Coordinates of C-alpha atoms in Angstrom, one line a residue:
Chain A
X48 CA -45.0 -2.0 1.5
X49 CA -43.6 1.2 0.0
X50 CA -46.7 1.5 -2.3
X51 CA -49.1 0.8 0.5
X52 CA -47.6 3.4 2.7
X53 CA -46.8 5.9 -0.1
X54 CA -43.3 5.9 1.3
X55 CA -40.2 7.4 -0.1
X56 CA -37.5 4.7 -0.6
X57 CA -33.8 5.4 -0.4
X58 CA -31.5 2.6 -1.3
X59 CA -28.1 2.7 0.4
X60 CA -25.2 0.5 -0.6
X61 CA -22.2 0.5 1.8
X62 CA -18.9 -1.0 0.8
X63 CA -16.7 -2.8 3.3
X64 CA -13.0 -2.3 3.7
X65 CA -10.6 -2.0 0.8
X66 CA -7.4 -4.1 1.3
X67 CA -6.0 -2.9 4.6
X68 CA -2.2 -2.1 4.8
X69 CA -1.7 -2.4 1.0
X70 CA 1.8 -2.4 -0.3
X71 CA 1.0 -0.7 -3.6
X72 CA -1.6 1.7 -4.8
X73 CA -2.4 -0.6 -7.7
X74 CA -3.7 -3.2 -5.3
X75 CA -6.1 -0.6 -3.9
X76 CA -7.1 0.7 -7.3
X77 CA -7.9 -2.9 -8.5
X78 CA -10.1 -3.6 -5.5
X79 CA -11.7 -0.2 -5.9
X80 CA -12.6 -0.9 -9.6
X81 CA -14.0 -4.3 -8.6
X82 CA -16.0 -2.8 -5.8
X83 CA -17.5 0.0 -7.9
X84 CA -18.5 -2.4 -10.6
X85 CA -20.2 -4.7 -8.1
X86 CA -22.1 -1.9 -6.4
X87 CA -23.0 -0.3 -9.7
X88 CA -24.6 -3.7 -10.6
X89 CA -26.4 -3.9 -7.2
X90 CA -27.9 -0.4 -7.5
X91 CA -28.8 -1.0 -11.2
X92 CA -30.7 -4.1 -10.1
X93 CA -32.5 -2.1 -7.4
X94 CA -33.5 0.5 -9.9
X95 CA -34.8 -2.1 -12.3
X96 CA -36.8 -3.8 -9.6
X97 CA -38.3 -0.5 -8.4
X98 CA -39.2 0.5 -11.9
X99 CA -41.0 -2.8 -12.5
X100 CA -43.1 -2.2 -9.4
X101 CA -43.6 1.5 -10.1
X102 CA -41.8 2.6 -6.9
X103 CA -39.7 5.7 -7.0
X104 CA -36.3 5.3 -5.4
X105 CA -33.1 7.2 -4.9
X106 CA -29.8 5.3 -4.8
X107 CA -26.7 6.2 -2.8
X108 CA -23.4 4.5 -2.4
X109 CA -21.1 5.1 0.6
X110 CA -17.7 3.7 1.4
X111 CA -17.1 2.9 5.0
X112 CA -18.1 0.6 7.9
X113 CA -21.5 -0.9 6.9
X114 CA -23.3 -0.8 10.2
X115 CA -21.9 2.7 11.1
X116 CA -22.8 4.1 7.7
X117 CA -26.3 2.6 7.7
X118 CA -27.1 4.0 11.2
X119 CA -25.6 7.4 10.3
X120 CA -27.5 7.6 7.0
X121 CA -30.7 6.6 8.7
X122 CA -30.3 9.4 11.2
X123 CA -29.2 12.1 8.7
X124 CA -32.0 11.3 6.3
X125 CA -34.7 11.1 9.0
X126 CA -35.7 7.6 8.1
X127 CA -38.8 6.1 9.7
X128 CA -37.8 2.5 9.0
X129 CA -34.5 0.8 8.0
X130 CA -34.9 -2.4 6.0
X131 CA -31.9 -4.6 5.5
X132 CA -31.1 -8.2 4.7
X133 CA -28.6 -10.3 6.6
X134 CA -26.1 -13.0 5.8
X135 CA -26.5 -14.9 9.0
X136 CA -23.6 -16.0 11.2
X137 CA -21.1 -18.8 10.8
X138 CA -21.7 -19.9 14.4
X139 CA -24.9 -21.5 15.6
X140 CA -26.9 -19.6 18.2
X141 CA -26.4 -16.2 16.6
X142 CA -29.6 -15.4 14.6
X143 CA -28.1 -12.2 12.9
X144 CA -24.9 -11.3 11.2
X145 CA -22.8 -8.6 12.8
X146 CA -24.0 -5.8 10.6
X147 CA -27.7 -6.5 11.1
X148 CA -27.2 -7.0 14.8
X149 CA -25.3 -3.6 15.2
X150 CA -27.9 -1.7 13.1
X151 CA -30.7 -3.1 15.2
X152 CA -28.9 -2.1 18.3
X153 CA -27.9 1.4 17.3
X154 CA -30.5 2.7 14.8
X155 CA -32.7 5.6 15.9
X156 CA -35.8 4.0 14.3
X157 CA -37.4 0.6 13.8
X158 CA -35.3 -1.9 11.8
X159 CA -36.9 -4.6 9.6
X160 CA -34.5 -7.5 8.9
X161 CA -35.5 -9.5 5.9
X162 CA -34.7 -13.2 5.9
Chain B
X170 CA 23.4 -6.1 20.4
X171 CA 26.0 -8.0 18.6
X172 CA 25.4 -9.1 15.1
X173 CA 26.0 -12.8 14.9
X174 CA 24.1 -14.3 11.9
X175 CA 25.5 -14.1 8.4
X176 CA 23.5 -12.1 5.9
X177 CA 20.8 -14.2 4.4
X178 CA 21.0 -15.1 0.8
X179 CA 24.7 -16.0 1.0
X180 CA 26.0 -19.2 -0.4
X181 CA 26.0 -20.5 3.2
X182 CA 22.3 -19.9 3.6
X183 CA 21.6 -21.6 0.3
X184 CA 23.4 -24.7 1.6
X185 CA 21.4 -24.6 4.8
X186 CA 18.2 -24.8 2.8
X187 CA 19.5 -27.9 1.0
X188 CA 20.4 -29.4 4.4
X189 CA 16.9 -28.6 5.6
X190 CA 15.7 -30.8 2.7
X191 CA 14.4 -28.0 0.4
X192 CA 16.2 -27.8 -2.9
X193 CA 15.5 -25.0 -5.3
X194 CA 12.4 -26.6 -6.9
X195 CA 11.0 -27.7 -3.6
X196 CA 11.4 -24.3 -2.1
X197 CA 9.8 -22.7 -5.2
X198 CA 6.8 -25.1 -4.9
X199 CA 6.4 -24.3 -1.2
X200 CA 6.6 -20.6 -1.9
X201 CA 4.1 -20.9 -4.8
X202 CA 1.6 -22.6 -2.4
X203 CA 2.2 -19.9 0.2
X204 CA 1.6 -17.0 -2.2
X205 CA -1.5 -18.7 -3.6
X206 CA -2.9 -19.1 -0.1
X207 CA -2.0 -15.5 0.8
X208 CA -3.9 -14.3 -2.3
X209 CA -7.0 -16.3 -1.4
X210 CA -7.0 -15.3 2.2
X211 CA -6.5 -11.6 1.3
X212 CA -9.6 -11.6 -0.8
X213 CA -11.7 -13.0 2.0
X214 CA -10.1 -11.1 4.9
X215 CA -9.9 -7.7 3.3
X216 CA -6.2 -7.6 4.1
X217 CA -3.4 -6.6 1.9
X218 CA -1.8 -9.6 0.1
X219 CA 1.7 -8.1 0.9
X220 CA 1.1 -8.5 4.7
X221 CA -0.1 -12.1 4.2
X222 CA 2.9 -12.9 2.0
X223 CA 5.2 -11.5 4.7
X224 CA 3.4 -13.7 7.3
X225 CA 3.7 -16.7 5.0
X226 CA 7.4 -16.0 4.6
X227 CA 7.8 -15.9 8.3
X228 CA 6.1 -19.3 8.6
X229 CA 8.3 -20.8 5.9
X230 CA 11.4 -19.4 7.4
X231 CA 10.7 -20.2 11.0
X232 CA 8.5 -23.3 11.0
X233 CA 10.0 -25.0 8.0
X234 CA 13.5 -23.7 8.6
X235 CA 13.9 -22.8 4.9
X236 CA 16.5 -20.1 4.0
X237 CA 16.3 -17.8 1.0
X238 CA 18.4 -19.2 -1.9
X239 CA 20.3 -17.1 -4.4
X240 CA 17.7 -17.2 -7.1
X241 CA 15.1 -16.0 -4.6
X242 CA 17.4 -13.2 -3.4
X243 CA 18.0 -12.0 -6.9
X244 CA 14.3 -12.0 -7.9
X245 CA 13.3 -10.3 -4.7
X246 CA 15.9 -7.6 -5.2
X247 CA 14.7 -7.0 -8.7
X248 CA 11.1 -7.0 -7.5
X249 CA 12.0 -4.3 -4.9
X250 CA 13.2 -2.1 -7.8
X251 CA 10.1 -2.9 -9.8
X252 CA 7.9 -2.0 -6.8
X253 CA 9.8 1.3 -6.5
X254 CA 9.2 2.0 -10.2
X255 CA 5.5 1.2 -9.8
X256 CA 5.3 3.5 -6.8
X257 CA 6.8 6.3 -8.9
X258 CA 4.4 5.6 -11.7
X259 CA 1.5 5.7 -9.3
X260 CA 2.2 9.3 -8.3
X261 CA -0.5 11.7 -9.3
X262 CA 1.8 14.3 -10.9
X263 CA -1.0 16.9 -11.3
X264 CA -1.9 16.6 -7.7
X265 CA 1.7 16.9 -6.6
X266 CA 2.1 20.1 -8.7
X267 CA -1.0 21.7 -7.2
X268 CA -0.3 20.7 -3.6
X269 CA 3.5 20.7 -3.3
X270 CA 3.9 24.0 -1.5
X271 CA 1.9 23.2 1.6
X272 CA 2.8 19.5 1.7
X273 CA 6.6 19.8 1.1
X274 CA 7.3 20.8 4.7
X275 CA 5.1 18.0 6.2
X276 CA 6.7 15.5 3.8
X277 CA 10.3 16.5 4.5
X278 CA 9.8 16.6 8.3
X279 CA 8.0 13.3 8.1
X280 CA 11.2 11.9 6.5
X281 CA 13.9 13.8 8.4
X282 CA 12.7 13.6 12.0
X283 CA 12.5 9.8 12.2
X284 CA 15.5 9.4 10.0
X285 CA 17.7 11.3 12.4
X286 CA 16.1 9.9 15.6
X287 CA 16.1 6.3 14.5
X288 CA 19.6 6.5 13.3
X289 CA 20.8 8.0 16.6
X290 CA 18.8 5.5 18.7
X291 CA 20.2 2.6 16.7
X292 CA 23.8 3.9 17.0
X293 CA 23.9 5.1 20.6
X294 CA 21.2 3.0 22.3
X295 CA 21.5 -0.3 20.5
X296 CA 25.2 -0.1 19.6
X297 CA 24.6 -0.7 15.9
X298 CA 27.3 0.2 13.4
X299 CA 27.1 3.5 11.6
X300 CA 25.9 1.9 8.3
X301 CA 23.4 -0.3 10.1
X302 CA 22.1 2.7 11.9
X303 CA 21.7 4.6 8.6
X304 CA 19.6 1.6 7.3
X305 CA 17.5 1.8 10.4
X306 CA 17.0 5.6 9.9
X307 CA 16.0 5.1 6.3
X308 CA 13.7 2.1 6.9
X309 CA 11.9 3.8 9.7
X310 CA 11.5 7.2 8.0
X311 CA 9.1 6.0 5.3
X312 CA 5.4 6.7 4.9
X313 CA 3.3 4.2 3.0
X314 CA 1.6 5.8 0.1
X315 CA -0.5 2.7 -0.4
X316 CA -1.7 2.5 3.2
X317 CA -2.5 6.2 3.2
X318 CA -4.3 6.0 -0.1
X319 CA -6.4 3.0 1.0
X320 CA -7.6 4.8 4.1
X321 CA -8.4 8.0 2.2
X322 CA -10.2 6.2 -0.6
X323 CA -12.2 4.1 1.8
X324 CA -13.4 7.0 3.7
X325 CA -13.9 9.3 0.7
X326 CA -11.3 11.7 2.1
X327 CA -9.2 11.4 -1.0
X328 CA -11.6 13.9 -2.6
X329 CA -11.2 16.4 0.3
X330 CA -8.4 18.9 0.7
X331 CA -7.0 16.9 3.6
X332 CA -6.6 13.8 1.5
X333 CA -4.9 15.6 -1.3
X334 CA -2.5 17.3 1.0
X335 CA -1.6 14.0 2.7
X336 CA -1.1 12.2 -0.6
X337 CA 1.1 14.9 -1.8
X338 CA 3.1 14.9 1.4
X339 CA 3.6 11.2 1.2
X340 CA 5.1 11.6 -2.3
X341 CA 7.6 14.0 -0.9
X342 CA 8.5 11.6 2.0
X343 CA 8.9 8.7 -0.5
X344 CA 11.1 10.7 -2.7
X345 CA 13.3 11.7 0.3
X346 CA 13.6 8.1 1.4
X347 CA 14.5 6.9 -2.1
X348 CA 17.1 9.6 -2.3
X349 CA 18.6 8.7 1.0
X350 CA 18.8 5.0 0.2
X351 CA 20.4 5.6 -3.2
X352 CA 23.0 8.1 -2.1
X353 CA 24.1 7.3 1.5
X354 CA 26.0 4.1 0.6
X355 CA 27.5 5.2 -2.7
X356 CA 31.3 4.8 -2.9
X357 CA 32.9 7.5 -5.1
X358 CA 34.4 5.4 -7.9
X359 CA 34.3 5.5 -11.7
X360 CA 31.2 3.4 -11.7
X361 CA 29.3 6.1 -9.8
X362 CA 29.8 8.5 -12.8
X363 CA 28.5 5.9 -15.1
X364 CA 25.5 5.2 -12.8
X365 CA 24.7 8.9 -12.6
X366 CA 25.1 9.5 -16.4
X367 CA 23.0 6.4 -17.4
X368 CA 20.3 7.2 -14.8
X369 CA 19.9 10.7 -16.2
X370 CA 20.0 9.4 -19.7
X371 CA 17.4 6.7 -19.1
X372 CA 15.1 9.1 -17.1
X373 CA 15.2 11.7 -19.9
X374 CA 15.0 9.2 -22.8
X375 CA 12.4 6.7 -21.7
X376 CA 9.4 9.0 -21.6
X377 CA 10.3 10.2 -25.1
X378 CA 11.0 6.8 -26.4
X379 CA 8.0 5.1 -24.9
X380 CA 5.2 6.5 -27.1
X381 CA 6.7 5.5 -30.5
X382 CA 8.1 2.3 -29.1
X383 CA 4.9 1.2 -27.5
X384 CA 2.9 2.2 -30.6
X385 CA 5.2 0.0 -32.8
X386 CA 5.7 -2.9 -30.5
X387 CA 3.1 -2.6 -27.7
X388 CA -0.2 -4.4 -27.1
X389 CA 1.2 -7.8 -27.9
X390 CA 1.2 -10.9 -25.7
X391 CA 5.0 -11.0 -25.9
X392 CA 5.0 -7.6 -24.0
X393 CA 8.0 -5.7 -25.5
X394 CA 7.0 -2.6 -23.5
X395 CA 7.4 -4.5 -20.2
X396 CA 10.7 -5.9 -21.4
X397 CA 11.9 -2.4 -22.2
X398 CA 11.1 -1.2 -18.7
X399 CA 12.7 -4.3 -17.1
X400 CA 15.8 -3.8 -19.2
X401 CA 16.1 -0.2 -18.1
X402 CA 15.6 -1.2 -14.4
X403 CA 18.2 -4.1 -14.6
X404 CA 20.7 -1.7 -16.2
X405 CA 20.2 0.8 -13.4
X406 CA 20.4 -2.0 -10.8
X407 CA 23.7 -3.3 -12.2
X408 CA 25.3 0.2 -12.3
X409 CA 23.9 1.0 -8.9
X410 CA 25.4 -2.1 -7.3
X411 CA 28.8 -1.4 -9.0
X412 CA 28.9 2.1 -7.4
X413 CA 27.9 0.7 -4.0
X414 CA 24.5 2.4 -4.0
X415 CA 21.0 1.4 -4.9
X416 CA 18.9 2.0 -8.0
X417 CA 15.9 2.9 -5.9
X418 CA 16.1 6.7 -6.6
X419 CA 16.5 6.5 -10.4
X420 CA 13.8 3.7 -10.5
X421 CA 11.4 5.9 -8.5
X422 CA 12.1 9.0 -10.7
X423 CA 11.8 6.8 -13.8
X424 CA 8.4 5.7 -12.6
X425 CA 7.5 9.3 -11.9
X426 CA 8.4 10.6 -15.4
X427 CA 6.5 7.7 -16.9
X428 CA 3.4 8.4 -14.7
X429 CA 1.9 10.8 -17.3
X430 CA 2.3 8.2 -20.0
X431 CA 0.7 5.5 -17.9
X432 CA -2.2 7.9 -17.1
X433 CA -3.2 7.9 -20.7
X434 CA -2.2 4.2 -21.3
X435 CA -3.9 2.4 -18.4
X436 CA -3.7 -1.0 -20.1
X437 CA 0.1 -0.9 -20.2
X438 CA 0.2 -0.1 -16.5
X439 CA -2.3 -2.9 -15.8
X440 CA -0.2 -5.4 -17.7
X441 CA 2.9 -4.3 -15.8
X442 CA 1.1 -4.7 -12.5
X443 CA -0.1 -8.2 -13.5
X444 CA 3.5 -9.3 -14.1
X445 CA 4.6 -7.6 -10.9
X446 CA 1.8 -8.8 -8.6
X447 CA 1.6 -12.4 -10.0
X448 CA 5.3 -13.2 -9.8
X449 CA 7.7 -10.6 -8.6
X450 CA 6.2 -8.8 -5.6
X451 CA 5.0 -12.0 -3.9
X452 CA 8.5 -13.3 -3.9
X453 CA 9.8 -10.0 -2.6
X454 CA 7.5 -10.1 0.4
X455 CA 7.9 -13.8 1.1
X456 CA 11.7 -13.5 0.9
X457 CA 11.4 -10.6 3.4
X458 CA 9.3 -12.7 5.8
X459 CA 11.6 -15.7 5.5
X460 CA 14.5 -13.6 6.8
X461 CA 12.6 -12.7 9.9
X462 CA 13.8 -14.6 13.0
X463 CA 10.9 -14.8 15.5
X464 CA 13.3 -16.0 18.2
X465 CA 15.5 -13.0 17.6
X466 CA 12.5 -10.6 17.8
X467 CA 11.3 -12.4 21.0
X468 CA 14.7 -12.1 22.7
X469 CA 15.1 -8.4 21.6
X470 CA 11.8 -6.9 22.7
X471 CA 13.5 -4.0 24.4
X472 CA 15.3 -3.1 21.1
X473 CA 12.0 -3.5 19.3
X474 CA 10.4 -1.0 21.6
X475 CA 13.3 1.4 21.1
X476 CA 13.0 1.3 17.4
X477 CA 9.2 1.5 17.3
X478 CA 9.4 4.6 19.6
X479 CA 12.2 6.0 17.4
X480 CA 9.9 5.8 14.4
X481 CA 6.6 6.9 16.0
X482 CA 7.7 9.7 18.4
X483 CA 9.6 11.9 15.9
X484 CA 6.8 11.3 13.3
X485 CA 4.2 12.5 15.8
X486 CA 6.3 15.2 17.3
X487 CA 7.6 16.5 13.9
X488 CA 4.5 16.2 11.7
X489 CA 1.8 17.2 14.2
X490 CA 2.8 20.9 14.7
X491 CA 3.0 21.4 11.0
X492 CA -0.2 19.5 10.3
X493 CA -2.0 21.7 12.9
X494 CA -1.1 24.8 10.9
X495 CA -2.8 23.5 7.7
X496 CA -5.4 21.0 8.9
X497 CA -7.5 22.9 11.4
X498 CA -10.7 20.9 11.6
X499 CA -11.4 18.7 14.6
X500 CA -9.1 15.6 14.6
X501 CA -7.7 16.4 11.1
X502 CA -4.1 17.1 12.3
X503 CA -4.0 13.9 14.4
X504 CA -5.5 11.9 11.6
X505 CA -3.0 13.2 9.1
X506 CA -0.1 12.8 11.5
X507 CA -1.0 9.2 12.2
X508 CA -1.3 8.4 8.5
X509 CA 2.1 10.0 7.8
X510 CA 3.5 7.6 10.5
X511 CA 2.6 4.5 8.5
X512 CA 5.2 2.5 6.5
X513 CA 5.5 -0.7 4.6
X514 CA 6.9 -1.0 1.1
X515 CA 9.9 1.4 1.2
X516 CA 10.7 0.2 4.8
X517 CA 10.8 -3.4 3.6
X518 CA 12.9 -2.4 0.5
X519 CA 15.4 -0.5 2.6
X520 CA 15.7 -3.3 5.2
X521 CA 16.2 -5.9 2.6
X522 CA 18.8 -3.8 0.9
X523 CA 20.7 -3.6 4.2
X524 CA 20.4 -7.4 4.7
X525 CA 21.5 -8.3 1.1
X526 CA 24.4 -5.9 1.2
X527 CA 25.6 -7.4 4.6
X528 CA 25.1 -4.0 6.3
X529 CA 22.6 -5.4 8.8
X530 CA 22.3 -9.0 10.2
X531 CA 19.2 -11.1 10.5
X532 CA 18.4 -10.0 14.0
X533 CA 18.6 -6.3 13.0
X534 CA 16.5 -7.0 9.9
X535 CA 13.9 -8.9 11.9
X536 CA 13.5 -6.0 14.3
X537 CA 13.3 -3.4 11.5
X538 CA 10.7 -5.4 9.5
X539 CA 8.6 -6.0 12.6
X540 CA 8.6 -2.3 13.3
X541 CA 7.8 -1.5 9.7
X542 CA 4.8 -3.9 9.7
X543 CA 3.7 -2.6 13.1
X544 CA 3.8 0.9 11.8
X545 CA 1.6 -0.1 8.9
X546 CA -1.0 -1.5 11.2
X547 CA -1.1 0.4 14.6
X548 CA -1.3 4.1 13.4
X549 CA -3.8 3.1 10.8
X550 CA -6.1 1.4 13.4
X551 CA -5.8 4.4 15.8
X552 CA -6.4 7.0 13.0
X553 CA -9.5 5.2 11.6
X554 CA -11.0 4.3 15.0
X555 CA -10.6 7.6 16.9
X556 CA -9.5 10.4 14.6
X557 CA -11.4 10.0 11.2
X558 CA -12.6 13.5 10.5
X559 CA -16.1 12.7 9.4
X560 CA -16.9 16.4 8.9
X561 CA -14.4 16.6 6.1
X562 CA -15.7 13.7 4.1
X563 CA -17.4 15.0 1.0
X564 CA -21.1 13.8 0.5
X565 CA -22.0 10.3 -0.6
X566 CA -20.5 9.2 -3.8
X567 CA -23.5 10.0 -5.9
X568 CA -21.3 9.8 -8.9
X569 CA -21.6 6.0 -8.8
X570 CA -25.4 6.3 -8.9
X571 CA -25.1 8.8 -11.7
X572 CA -22.8 6.4 -13.6
X573 CA -25.3 3.7 -13.3
X574 CA -28.1 6.0 -14.4
X575 CA -26.1 7.1 -17.4
X576 CA -25.1 3.6 -18.3
X577 CA -27.0 2.2 -21.4
X578 CA -29.6 -0.4 -20.3
X579 CA -28.0 -3.0 -22.5
X580 CA -24.7 -2.7 -20.8
X581 CA -26.2 -3.3 -17.3

């Protein structure tokens, strides 16, 4: 789609919460290292995929609340379309997970949720 | 309020556990299952394992009726000192040196205001003894470095001036709390001189001894470097107890003077953390939870409200005016003030010291620990929900993307 539309693609990875109400800084540092390694891998995979398909992308990582950060980043970067996946919901009858549902509700532009 | 329950951890409490059908090994097995469950839930829920271990301890103590036994009390006491050492070792000494001037006032007021008000409220409003009131003052004066750090890192504010100032102020508050807990209950006796002399000697010697010792004996599975630290801490604990005080101050300072060493020897610090987090600190928090009496908290909600107000109001009233002078962006002063109002580890350590030493009873401990945990949660939620200063957050962490780009393809 990006090639067809000659679109600029920005890949955004947003982390969830670190351990809340930690008792030691070590617990936070440990989670932080694990998180950074995970997202470094995710962004590396995105770069590899994009390179294979000859699509130019930029990658960005943000800590914070996923839905809030995606919506804010979309606004600030002037995105024409937000594309995101979703993990579904544990309960039947809810087609979207909470992040996808919130982004579709609050985004300033169209949102494409990929199943 | 009249103290009625005997201090937990006494021989009597050990017998009650046996009466309740839990001998030492049965209790150990139950606690092992609880701390394992807490670790697993913490990974999925994004909650600190310490909070879940406390909750697990409350369950074991109240639903199963198990009482802490002497072995558990001893390990938990040692774990508290190890936690204090780790807290000292986690201080960013360079940051503290750069930011100490603007943060020292906030840090000291953050300690002194709730210390005085909580002590006075416990003494005059709740009719606690002078020593029990002092424990209340110390336990409720703390600021949680780890809670503050997690919020700052999560939002990216740790890179901003605001975050650096708050971290530095938290170090100052922690130091003041450790100093108060170590000195207020000291009885002037010959042991105090020995405690003081040995504390100074260990603090001066260990950073010098560590590099050659660790070079010669370190990096082995038998962990001589961890044993060296534990030996030093146990020596300080013994002398501290003989002098009627607590080894928390020398342990904190010892950690502080070792911080530079651990900065350049991360693996040593990692291994120490592994030992602490796998075995020691879970038992510390579970033991704390076990000593909480839910019925005592339920029947003393008024006292709970008084103590919570005695922590929060002076923190807000004392820190906010100072924070406003330095943190001038929208919401920054309130955000900083609320984070300085959090507490967890040192509050738990102080309360457990009071319980183990027979200074406070189980009801008083239950109230203090409930306020401490509440102060870790409530101000954090309010600060993050309504006062996060988004304008002060530095740009996206492009460094991660740069790291990925710089990484060799083969390593990806």
